[in-house]
């Protein structure tokens, strides 16, 4: 049996492991952290469970290709799904804007709020509706398709092409400015991190309004653990606290890996399902540069990376009347010299086991960019100053929520606070990135095969191969890597 070593037990690593086992390989996952899941995780704090990832998961809708893939890796089969009524609700002083699940309702509520925006609202509505036919192709990667399959794929992606050509090269902020009503403008302009192209909102809302992109009950950690169980039930082995620090290679291939804990493993194939920068710089020591990645890493303006501050709060009360994801304006909180003018609050009222009875977990995510990472990195070198800054921001965020919802005053406590440095520490995430390069108007799309020039048995897998990443890309690329290895072995691939 050929041996496969998988570096990293995130969703991509688990997916690669599952398909490796299904296809007759002897695989092992080596994970740096004490648990698997990578960025798809959650943790317990003071009687609460903090979910650290899933806000929307493409593939929760039964019958879709992505749902089938999630089911094959044991992530979603038999799992109940929570379907929020809105993707986001923006409580604006000029009127609340809801991004409803029901697209007709979204359109009507927006028209009622702003009849003067009728033309742009109708166009927005039509664009989203048109994309309902779009499904992420999951069967096989492009480089393995025949010409006939490629032609079929391109014709099935006509709607996506139309949206990309119309909205792919304007920023969401520019697009937001085509709306006259300030509440609609602000809702769109603050929807995704700065620099995103306008097309992103169409894809996200198309997925959501056709009944997909919901949240599996039990959350992110539970989903990762279901995949880990599926992997182990197929005979796969997981070694945690095993950070790979060295690759043993000859001129053409990799023969094994060495971990920080001193353990070493031999392999016929090595899959790096970890951060791309970790592979190219730490493990390959810059000896196998890849032009596509070099171009992106060296151009953070057109290929930005986003991280975040993730604040978990325990609320002594229930939030039955508040939409799951709500944004509102606040008195600016200064973070790394940048005034943060809006707050996004997510709550987990629907998860009874996430909080003591009568209590609710709330999380707030604040996007952080290139310069923020540098500021946090510098601050983290002084643990006391780092802690004080987290405490200050935590207090100000609680104050901002209490100002907006006076009934909550005195009932919110800080549970946990993650910064870009947290993602770096736990997941080796380059500059704390929680996805890969963002789709900007100047950046070019990338679909990388994961092959490393000069080394014929080493593959990169995971969110970095298909920016902007996310869980569907992670699970798909894990599978695709095993498909490529099967092809090399002249074996039929079994899913
Ligand atoms: C707050 C937050 C919210 C998110 N929300 C969503 C969402 O709603 N929907 C969505 O689709 N996506 C979401 N994402 C993004 C999603 O979590 C990631 O895209 C996805 O989990 C990436 O999976 P991966 O396996 O490619 O990489 P990772 O999760 O980064 O896994 C890589 C693994 O490799 C390990 N590793 C690294 N270096 C080594 C080494 N040298 N040796 C051994 N192990 C190593 C790491 O510890 C990690 O476990 C969110 C992320 C965050 C942080």
Coordinates of C-alpha atoms and ligand atoms in Angstrom, one line a residue:
X1 CA 0.0 0.0 0.0
X2 CA 1.4 3.4 -0.9
X3 CA 1.9 5.7 2.0
X4 CA 0.5 9.3 2.0
X5 CA 1.4 11.9 4.6
X6 CA -0.9 14.8 5.1
X7 CA 0.5 17.9 6.7
X8 CA -2.4 19.6 8.5
X9 CA -5.7 18.4 9.8
X10 CA -7.9 21.2 8.7
X11 CA -10.9 20.6 6.4
X12 CA -8.7 20.1 3.4
X13 CA -6.4 17.7 5.3
X14 CA -9.3 15.7 6.6
X15 CA -10.9 15.6 3.2
X16 CA -7.6 14.4 1.6
X17 CA -7.3 11.8 4.3
X18 CA -10.8 10.4 3.8
X19 CA -10.4 10.1 0.0
X20 CA -6.9 8.6 0.4
X21 CA -8.4 5.9 2.6
X22 CA -11.3 5.3 0.2
X23 CA -8.8 4.8 -2.6
X24 CA -6.6 2.3 -0.9
X25 CA -3.8 4.4 0.4
X26 CA -2.2 4.1 3.8
X27 CA -2.5 7.7 5.1
X28 CA -1.6 9.7 8.2
X29 CA -2.6 13.2 9.2
X30 CA 0.1 15.2 11.1
X31 CA -1.4 18.2 12.8
X32 CA 0.4 20.9 14.7
X33 CA -2.4 21.7 17.2
X34 CA -3.8 19.4 19.8
X35 CA -7.0 18.9 17.8
X36 CA -8.0 18.8 14.1
X37 CA -10.3 21.2 12.2
X38 CA -7.8 24.0 11.6
X39 CA -9.7 27.2 11.2
X40 CA -13.0 25.3 11.2
X41 CA -13.2 25.2 15.0
X42 CA -14.9 26.0 18.2
X43 CA -13.9 25.9 21.9
X44 CA -15.5 26.0 25.4
X45 CA -15.1 29.1 27.7
X46 CA -16.7 29.6 31.1
X47 CA -19.7 27.4 30.4
X48 CA -20.2 28.6 26.9
X49 CA -19.2 27.2 23.5
X50 CA -17.6 29.7 21.2
X51 CA -18.1 28.8 17.5
X52 CA -15.0 30.1 15.6
X53 CA -16.1 29.6 12.0
X54 CA -19.2 28.7 10.1
X55 CA -21.6 31.6 9.4
X56 CA -22.6 30.2 6.0
X57 CA -21.8 26.9 4.5
X58 CA -22.3 26.4 0.8
X59 CA -23.6 22.8 0.4
X60 CA -26.1 22.7 3.3
X61 CA -28.9 22.3 0.6
X62 CA -29.7 18.7 0.0
X63 CA -29.4 17.6 -3.7
X64 CA -26.7 20.1 -4.6
X65 CA -23.3 18.8 -5.8
X66 CA -21.6 20.4 -2.8
X67 CA -24.0 18.8 -0.3
X68 CA -23.2 15.4 -1.9
X69 CA -19.5 16.1 -1.4
X70 CA -20.0 17.1 2.3
X71 CA -22.0 13.9 2.8
X72 CA -19.2 11.8 1.3
X73 CA -16.8 13.0 3.9
X74 CA -19.3 12.6 6.7
X75 CA -19.7 16.3 7.5
X76 CA -23.4 16.7 6.9
X77 CA -25.2 13.4 6.6
X78 CA -28.0 13.2 9.1
X79 CA -27.2 16.7 10.5
X80 CA -30.0 19.2 11.1
X81 CA -29.4 22.6 9.5
X82 CA -30.3 26.0 10.8
X83 CA -31.7 28.3 8.1
X84 CA -31.4 32.0 9.3
X85 CA -34.2 34.2 8.0
X86 CA -31.8 36.9 6.9
X87 CA -28.2 36.7 5.7
X88 CA -27.6 40.1 7.4
X89 CA -29.8 42.8 8.8
X90 CA -28.5 46.3 8.9
X91 CA -30.1 48.5 11.6
X92 CA -29.5 51.9 9.9
X93 CA -30.8 55.2 11.3
X94 CA -32.6 55.7 8.0
X95 CA -34.3 52.3 8.1
X96 CA -33.4 48.7 8.7
X97 CA -32.3 46.7 5.6
X98 CA -32.8 43.0 5.6
X99 CA -31.0 40.6 3.2
X100 CA -33.8 38.1 3.4
X101 CA -33.6 34.4 2.5
X102 CA -36.8 34.9 0.5
X103 CA -35.6 36.9 -2.6
X104 CA -39.0 38.3 -3.4
X105 CA -39.3 39.6 0.1
X106 CA -35.9 41.1 -0.1
X107 CA -36.9 42.9 -3.3
X108 CA -40.2 44.1 -1.9
X109 CA -38.8 45.3 1.4
X110 CA -36.0 47.3 -0.5
X111 CA -38.6 48.8 -2.9
X112 CA -40.7 49.8 0.1
X113 CA -37.8 51.5 1.7
X114 CA -36.5 53.2 -1.4
X115 CA -38.9 53.5 -4.4
X116 CA -36.5 55.9 -6.0
X117 CA -33.9 53.0 -6.3
X118 CA -36.4 50.9 -8.3
X119 CA -34.1 50.5 -11.4
X120 CA -31.0 49.4 -9.4
X121 CA -33.0 47.2 -7.0
X122 CA -34.6 45.4 -10.0
X123 CA -31.2 44.9 -11.6
X124 CA -29.8 43.6 -8.3
X125 CA -32.7 41.2 -7.9
X126 CA -32.4 39.9 -11.5
X127 CA -28.6 39.4 -11.1
X128 CA -29.1 37.3 -8.0
X129 CA -31.9 35.3 -9.5
X130 CA -30.0 34.6 -12.6
X131 CA -27.2 33.1 -10.5
X132 CA -29.6 30.6 -8.9
X133 CA -28.7 28.2 -11.7
X134 CA -25.0 28.3 -10.7
X135 CA -23.5 25.4 -8.8
X136 CA -19.8 25.1 -7.8
X137 CA -18.5 22.3 -9.9
X138 CA -17.3 19.6 -7.6
X139 CA -16.7 16.5 -9.8
X140 CA -13.2 17.0 -10.9
X141 CA -10.6 19.8 -11.2
X142 CA -10.3 21.6 -14.5
X143 CA -6.8 20.1 -15.2
X144 CA -8.3 16.6 -15.2
X145 CA -11.3 17.4 -17.5
X146 CA -11.5 16.4 -21.1
X147 CA -12.2 19.1 -23.7
X148 CA -15.8 18.0 -23.9
X149 CA -16.2 18.3 -20.1
X150 CA -14.6 21.7 -20.1
X151 CA -17.0 22.9 -22.8
X152 CA -20.0 21.5 -20.8
X153 CA -18.7 23.2 -17.6
X154 CA -18.3 26.6 -19.3
X155 CA -21.7 26.5 -20.8
X156 CA -23.2 25.6 -17.4
X157 CA -21.4 28.6 -15.9
X158 CA -22.9 31.2 -18.3
X159 CA -24.8 33.0 -15.6
X160 CA -21.7 33.2 -13.5
X161 CA -19.8 34.6 -16.5
X162 CA -22.4 37.3 -17.1
X163 CA -22.2 38.5 -13.4
X164 CA -18.4 38.4 -13.4
X165 CA -18.1 40.5 -16.6
X166 CA -20.7 43.0 -15.3
X167 CA -19.7 43.3 -11.6
X168 CA -16.2 41.6 -11.3
X169 CA -14.3 44.7 -12.2
X170 CA -16.1 47.2 -10.0
X171 CA -15.7 47.4 -6.2
X172 CA -18.6 46.8 -4.0
X173 CA -18.2 50.3 -2.6
X174 CA -18.5 51.7 -6.1
X175 CA -21.5 49.5 -6.8
X176 CA -23.1 50.6 -3.4
X177 CA -22.9 54.2 -4.6
X178 CA -25.3 53.5 -7.4
X179 CA -28.0 53.2 -4.8
X180 CA -29.5 56.5 -3.6
X181 CA -30.9 55.4 -0.2
X182 CA -28.2 55.8 2.5
X183 CA -29.3 52.6 4.3
X184 CA -29.0 50.5 1.1
X185 CA -25.7 52.1 0.3
X186 CA -24.2 51.4 3.7
X187 CA -25.5 47.9 3.8
X188 CA -23.7 47.0 0.6
X189 CA -20.6 49.1 1.2
X190 CA -20.0 47.3 4.6
X191 CA -21.0 43.9 3.5
X192 CA -17.5 42.4 2.8
X193 CA -14.0 43.6 3.5
X194 CA -12.7 46.6 1.6
X195 CA -11.3 45.8 -1.8
X196 CA -13.8 43.0 -2.7
X197 CA -15.3 43.2 -6.1
X198 CA -19.0 43.7 -6.3
X199 CA -19.6 40.2 -7.8
X200 CA -19.0 38.7 -4.4
X201 CA -22.4 39.9 -3.0
X202 CA -24.2 38.4 -6.0
X203 CA -22.7 34.9 -5.5
X204 CA -23.2 35.0 -1.7
X205 CA -26.8 36.1 -1.9
X206 CA -27.7 33.8 -4.8
X207 CA -26.5 30.8 -2.7
X208 CA -28.4 32.0 0.3
X209 CA -31.7 33.0 -1.4
X210 CA -31.9 29.6 -3.2
X211 CA -32.0 27.9 0.2
X212 CA -28.3 27.0 0.5
X213 CA -25.5 28.5 2.6
X214 CA -27.1 27.8 6.0
X215 CA -25.5 26.6 9.2
X216 CA -25.2 23.0 10.5
X217 CA -26.5 22.6 14.0
X218 CA -23.7 21.8 16.5
X219 CA -21.4 24.2 14.7
X220 CA -17.9 24.1 13.2
X221 CA -16.0 22.0 15.7
X222 CA -18.7 19.3 15.6
X223 CA -18.5 19.2 11.8
X224 CA -14.7 18.9 11.8
X225 CA -15.0 16.1 14.4
X226 CA -17.5 14.2 12.3
X227 CA -15.0 14.3 9.4
X228 CA -12.2 13.1 11.8
X229 CA -14.4 10.2 12.9
X230 CA -15.2 9.3 9.2
X231 CA -11.4 9.4 8.5
X232 CA -10.5 7.2 11.5
X233 CA -13.4 4.8 10.7
X234 CA -11.8 4.2 7.3
X235 CA -8.5 3.3 8.9
X236 CA -6.8 6.7 8.8
X237 CA -4.5 7.8 11.6
X238 CA -4.2 11.3 13.2
X239 CA -1.2 12.4 15.1
X240 CA -1.8 15.8 16.9
X241 CA 0.9 18.0 18.4
X242 CA 3.0 17.0 15.4
X243 CA 4.1 20.1 13.6
X244 CA 6.1 19.2 10.5
X245 CA 9.2 21.3 10.4
X246 CA 11.3 19.5 7.7
X247 CA 10.8 17.7 4.4
X248 CA 13.3 15.0 3.5
X249 CA 13.8 15.2 -0.2
X250 CA 16.1 14.2 -2.9
X251 CA 16.4 16.1 -6.2
X252 CA 13.0 15.0 -7.6
X253 CA 10.8 13.9 -4.7
X254 CA 10.1 14.0 -1.0
X255 CA 10.8 10.8 0.9
X256 CA 9.5 11.8 4.3
X257 CA 8.9 14.4 6.9
X258 CA 10.3 15.3 10.3
X259 CA 8.2 16.8 13.1
X260 CA 9.1 19.3 15.8
X261 CA 8.5 16.6 18.4
X262 CA 11.3 14.5 16.8
X263 CA 9.1 11.9 15.1
X264 CA 9.8 11.2 11.5
X265 CA 7.6 9.5 8.8
X266 CA 8.4 8.0 5.4
X267 CA 6.0 8.5 2.5
X268 CA 5.3 7.8 -1.2
X269 CA 3.3 11.0 -1.4
X270 CA 3.2 14.2 0.8
X271 CA 0.2 16.5 0.8
X272 CA 0.7 19.9 2.4
X273 CA -2.8 20.8 3.5
X274 CA -1.4 23.6 5.5
X275 CA -0.8 27.3 4.9
X276 CA 0.9 27.9 1.4
X277 CA 3.5 30.2 2.9
X278 CA 4.5 27.5 5.4
X279 CA 5.1 25.1 2.5
X280 CA 7.0 27.4 0.3
X281 CA 9.1 29.2 2.9
X282 CA 9.5 27.0 6.0
X283 CA 9.3 23.5 4.5
X284 CA 10.7 24.1 1.0
X285 CA 13.0 26.9 2.2
X286 CA 12.3 29.0 -0.8
X287 CA 13.9 26.4 -3.2
X288 CA 10.7 25.7 -5.2
X289 CA 9.1 29.1 -5.7
X290 CA 5.8 29.2 -7.6
X291 CA 5.3 32.2 -9.8
X292 CA 1.5 32.3 -9.2
X293 CA 2.0 32.5 -5.5
X294 CA 5.0 34.8 -5.6
X295 CA 3.0 37.3 -7.7
X296 CA 0.2 37.3 -5.1
X297 CA 2.4 37.3 -1.9
X298 CA 4.4 40.2 -3.4
X299 CA 1.4 42.3 -4.2
X300 CA -0.7 42.7 -1.1
X301 CA -2.6 45.7 -2.6
X302 CA -4.2 43.7 -5.5
X303 CA -4.1 40.4 -3.6
X304 CA -5.0 41.4 0.0
X305 CA -5.4 38.9 2.8
X306 CA -8.0 39.4 5.5
X307 CA -7.8 38.4 9.1
X308 CA -10.1 39.5 11.9
X309 CA -10.5 40.2 15.5
X310 CA -13.0 37.7 16.9
X311 CA -14.7 38.6 20.1
X312 CA -16.9 36.1 22.0
X313 CA -19.4 37.4 24.5
X314 CA -21.7 35.7 27.0
X315 CA -25.1 37.3 27.3
X316 CA -27.2 36.8 30.4
X317 CA -30.5 36.6 28.5
X318 CA -32.1 35.4 25.3
X319 CA -32.2 37.1 21.9
X320 CA -35.3 35.7 20.3
X321 CA -36.3 38.9 18.4
X322 CA -32.9 39.8 17.0
X323 CA -31.9 38.5 13.6
X324 CA -28.9 36.1 13.7
X325 CA -26.5 38.6 12.0
X326 CA -27.0 42.2 12.7
X327 CA -24.9 45.2 11.8
X328 CA -25.3 48.8 13.2
X329 CA -23.3 52.0 13.4
X330 CA -21.4 52.7 16.6
X331 CA -19.4 55.5 18.1
X332 CA -16.0 54.7 16.4
X333 CA -13.7 52.3 18.3
X334 CA -10.1 53.0 17.4
X335 CA -8.2 49.9 16.5
X336 CA -4.6 50.3 15.2
X337 CA -5.4 54.0 14.4
X338 CA -8.4 53.0 12.3
X339 CA -11.8 54.1 13.4
X340 CA -14.2 51.1 13.4
X341 CA -17.6 52.6 12.6
X342 CA -19.9 49.6 12.5
X343 CA -20.3 46.4 14.5
X344 CA -21.5 43.0 13.2
X345 CA -23.1 41.0 15.9
X346 CA -23.8 37.3 15.5
X347 CA -25.7 35.3 18.1
X348 CA -26.3 31.7 18.7
X349 CA -29.8 31.7 20.3
X350 CA -30.7 28.7 18.1
X351 CA -28.0 26.6 19.7
X352 CA -29.3 25.5 23.1
X353 CA -26.1 23.7 24.1
X354 CA -23.8 26.6 23.4
X355 CA -24.7 28.5 26.6
X356 CA -26.1 27.9 30.1
X357 CA -29.9 28.0 30.2
X358 CA -31.3 31.4 29.6
X359 CA -28.0 32.7 28.3
X360 CA -26.8 33.3 24.7
X361 CA -23.4 33.4 23.0
X362 CA -22.6 36.4 20.8
X363 CA -19.6 36.9 18.5
X364 CA -18.4 40.0 16.8
X365 CA -15.9 39.9 13.9
X366 CA -13.9 43.0 13.0
X367 CA -11.9 42.7 9.8
X368 CA -8.2 43.3 10.0
X369 CA -5.8 43.9 7.1
X370 CA -2.2 44.2 6.2
X371 CA -1.1 47.0 8.5
X372 CA -3.3 45.7 11.4
X373 CA -1.4 42.5 11.4
X374 CA 1.9 44.4 11.7
X375 CA 0.5 46.4 14.6
X376 CA -0.7 43.3 16.4
X377 CA 2.5 41.5 15.8
X378 CA 4.5 44.3 17.3
X379 CA 2.1 44.5 20.3
X380 CA 2.2 40.8 20.9
X381 CA 5.9 41.0 21.7
X382 CA 4.8 42.7 25.0
X383 CA 2.2 40.2 26.4
X384 CA 1.0 42.7 29.0
X385 CA 0.3 45.4 26.5
X386 CA -1.3 42.9 24.1
X387 CA -3.7 41.7 26.9
X388 CA -4.5 45.3 27.9
X389 CA -5.4 46.2 24.3
X390 CA -7.6 43.2 24.0
X391 CA -9.3 44.1 27.2
X392 CA -9.8 47.7 26.1
X393 CA -11.4 46.7 22.8
X394 CA -13.5 44.1 24.5
X395 CA -14.9 46.7 26.9
X396 CA -15.6 49.2 24.1
X397 CA -17.3 46.6 22.0
X398 CA -19.5 45.6 25.0
X399 CA -20.2 49.4 25.6
X400 CA -21.2 49.8 21.9
X401 CA -23.6 46.9 22.0
X402 CA -25.1 48.3 25.3
X403 CA -25.5 51.7 23.7
X404 CA -27.4 50.2 20.8
X405 CA -29.5 47.8 22.9
X406 CA -29.9 49.5 26.3
X407 CA -31.9 46.4 27.6
X408 CA -28.7 44.4 27.4
X409 CA -26.8 46.8 29.8
X410 CA -24.8 45.0 32.5
X411 CA -25.6 41.5 31.2
X412 CA -22.7 41.0 28.7
X413 CA -19.3 39.6 29.6
X414 CA -16.2 39.1 27.6
X415 CA -15.5 35.4 27.0
X416 CA -12.6 35.4 24.6
X417 CA -10.7 37.6 22.1
X418 CA -8.8 36.3 19.0
X419 CA -6.5 38.5 16.9
X420 CA -4.6 37.8 13.7
X421 CA -1.8 36.6 16.0
X422 CA -4.2 33.9 17.4
X423 CA -4.8 32.4 13.9
X424 CA -1.0 32.5 13.3
X425 CA -0.3 30.8 16.6
X426 CA -2.8 28.0 16.3
X427 CA -3.0 27.4 12.6
X428 CA 0.3 28.8 11.2
X429 CA -1.9 31.1 9.2
X430 CA 0.2 33.5 7.1
X431 CA -0.4 37.0 8.5
X432 CA -3.4 35.6 10.4
X433 CA -5.3 35.1 7.2
X434 CA -8.6 33.2 7.7
X435 CA -9.2 32.8 3.9
X436 CA -6.8 33.2 1.0
X437 CA -6.4 36.2 -1.4
X438 CA -9.5 38.3 -1.6
X439 CA -11.1 38.8 -5.1
X440 CA -10.3 42.4 -5.9
X441 CA -11.1 44.3 -9.1
X442 CA -7.4 44.2 -10.2
X443 CA -6.5 40.8 -9.0
X444 CA -6.7 37.8 -11.3
X445 CA -8.5 34.6 -10.4
X446 CA -6.4 31.6 -9.7
X447 CA -7.1 27.8 -9.8
X448 CA -3.8 26.1 -8.9
X449 CA -3.2 22.4 -9.3
X450 CA -1.2 22.2 -6.1
X451 CA 1.7 20.6 -8.0
X452 CA 5.1 21.7 -6.9
X453 CA 7.6 22.2 -9.7
X454 CA 10.6 19.9 -9.4
X455 CA 9.1 17.6 -6.8
X456 CA 6.8 14.9 -8.3
X457 CA 5.2 13.6 -5.2
X458 CA 4.5 16.7 -3.2
X459 CA 1.1 18.6 -3.5
X460 CA -0.3 21.7 -1.9
X461 CA -4.0 21.4 -1.0
X462 CA -6.6 23.6 0.8
X463 CA -8.0 27.1 0.7
X464 CA -4.9 28.6 -0.9
X465 CA -5.4 26.8 -4.2
X466 CA -8.6 28.6 -5.1
X467 CA -8.9 32.1 -3.7
X468 CA -10.7 33.4 -1.8
X469 CA -10.9 29.9 -0.1
X470 CA -13.5 29.0 2.4
X471 CA -14.7 25.6 3.5
X472 CA -16.1 24.4 0.2
X473 CA -12.7 25.0 -1.5
X474 CA -11.0 23.2 1.4
X475 CA -13.1 20.0 1.1
X476 CA -13.0 20.1 -2.7
X477 CA -9.2 20.5 -3.0
X478 CA -8.6 17.8 -0.5
X479 CA -10.5 15.4 -2.8
X480 CA -9.0 16.8 -6.0
X481 CA -5.4 16.2 -4.7
X482 CA -6.3 12.5 -4.2
X483 CA -7.8 12.4 -7.7
X484 CA -4.5 13.7 -9.1
X485 CA -2.5 11.1 -7.1
X486 CA -4.8 8.3 -8.3
X487 CA -4.3 9.5 -11.9
X488 CA -0.5 9.4 -11.4
X489 CA -0.8 5.9 -9.9
X490 CA -3.1 4.9 -12.9
X491 CA -5.8 4.0 -10.4
X492 CA -9.5 4.6 -10.9
X493 CA -10.7 7.2 -8.3
X494 CA -13.5 6.2 -6.0
X495 CA -15.5 8.8 -4.2
Ligands
LIG1 C1 -13.8 33.5 12.0 C2 -13.9 32.7 10.8 C3 -15.1 32.5 10.1 C4 -15.2 31.8 8.9 N1 -16.4 31.6 8.4 C5 -16.5 30.9 7.3 C6 -17.8 30.6 6.7 O1 -18.8 31.0 7.3 N2 -17.9 29.8 5.6 C7 -16.7 29.3 5.0 O2 -16.9 28.6 4.0 N3 -15.5 29.6 5.5 C8 -15.4 30.3 6.6 N4 -14.1 30.6 7.1 C9 -12.9 30.1 6.4 C10 -12.6 28.6 6.6 O3 -12.5 28.4 8.0 C11 -11.3 28.3 6.0 O4 -11.3 28.7 4.6 C12 -11.0 26.8 6.0 O5 -11.3 26.2 7.3 C13 -9.6 26.5 5.5 O6 -9.4 25.1 5.6 P1 -7.9 24.5 5.2 O7 -8.0 23.1 5.6 O8 -7.6 24.9 3.8 O9 -6.9 25.3 6.1 P2 -6.7 25.4 7.7 O10 -8.0 25.4 8.4 O11 -5.8 26.6 7.9 O12 -5.9 24.1 8.1 C14 -4.6 23.9 8.0 C15 -4.1 23.0 9.2 O13 -2.7 22.8 9.0 C16 -2.1 22.8 10.3 N5 -0.7 23.1 10.1 C17 -0.2 24.3 9.6 N6 1.2 24.1 9.5 C18 1.4 22.8 9.9 C19 2.6 22.1 10.0 N7 3.8 22.6 9.7 N8 2.6 20.8 10.5 C20 1.4 20.3 10.9 N9 0.2 20.9 10.8 C21 0.2 22.2 10.3 C22 -2.9 23.9 11.0 O14 -2.8 23.8 12.4 C23 -4.3 23.6 10.5 O15 -5.0 22.7 11.4 C24 -14.0 31.2 8.4 C25 -12.8 31.4 9.0 C26 -12.7 32.1 10.2 C27 -11.4 32.1 11.0

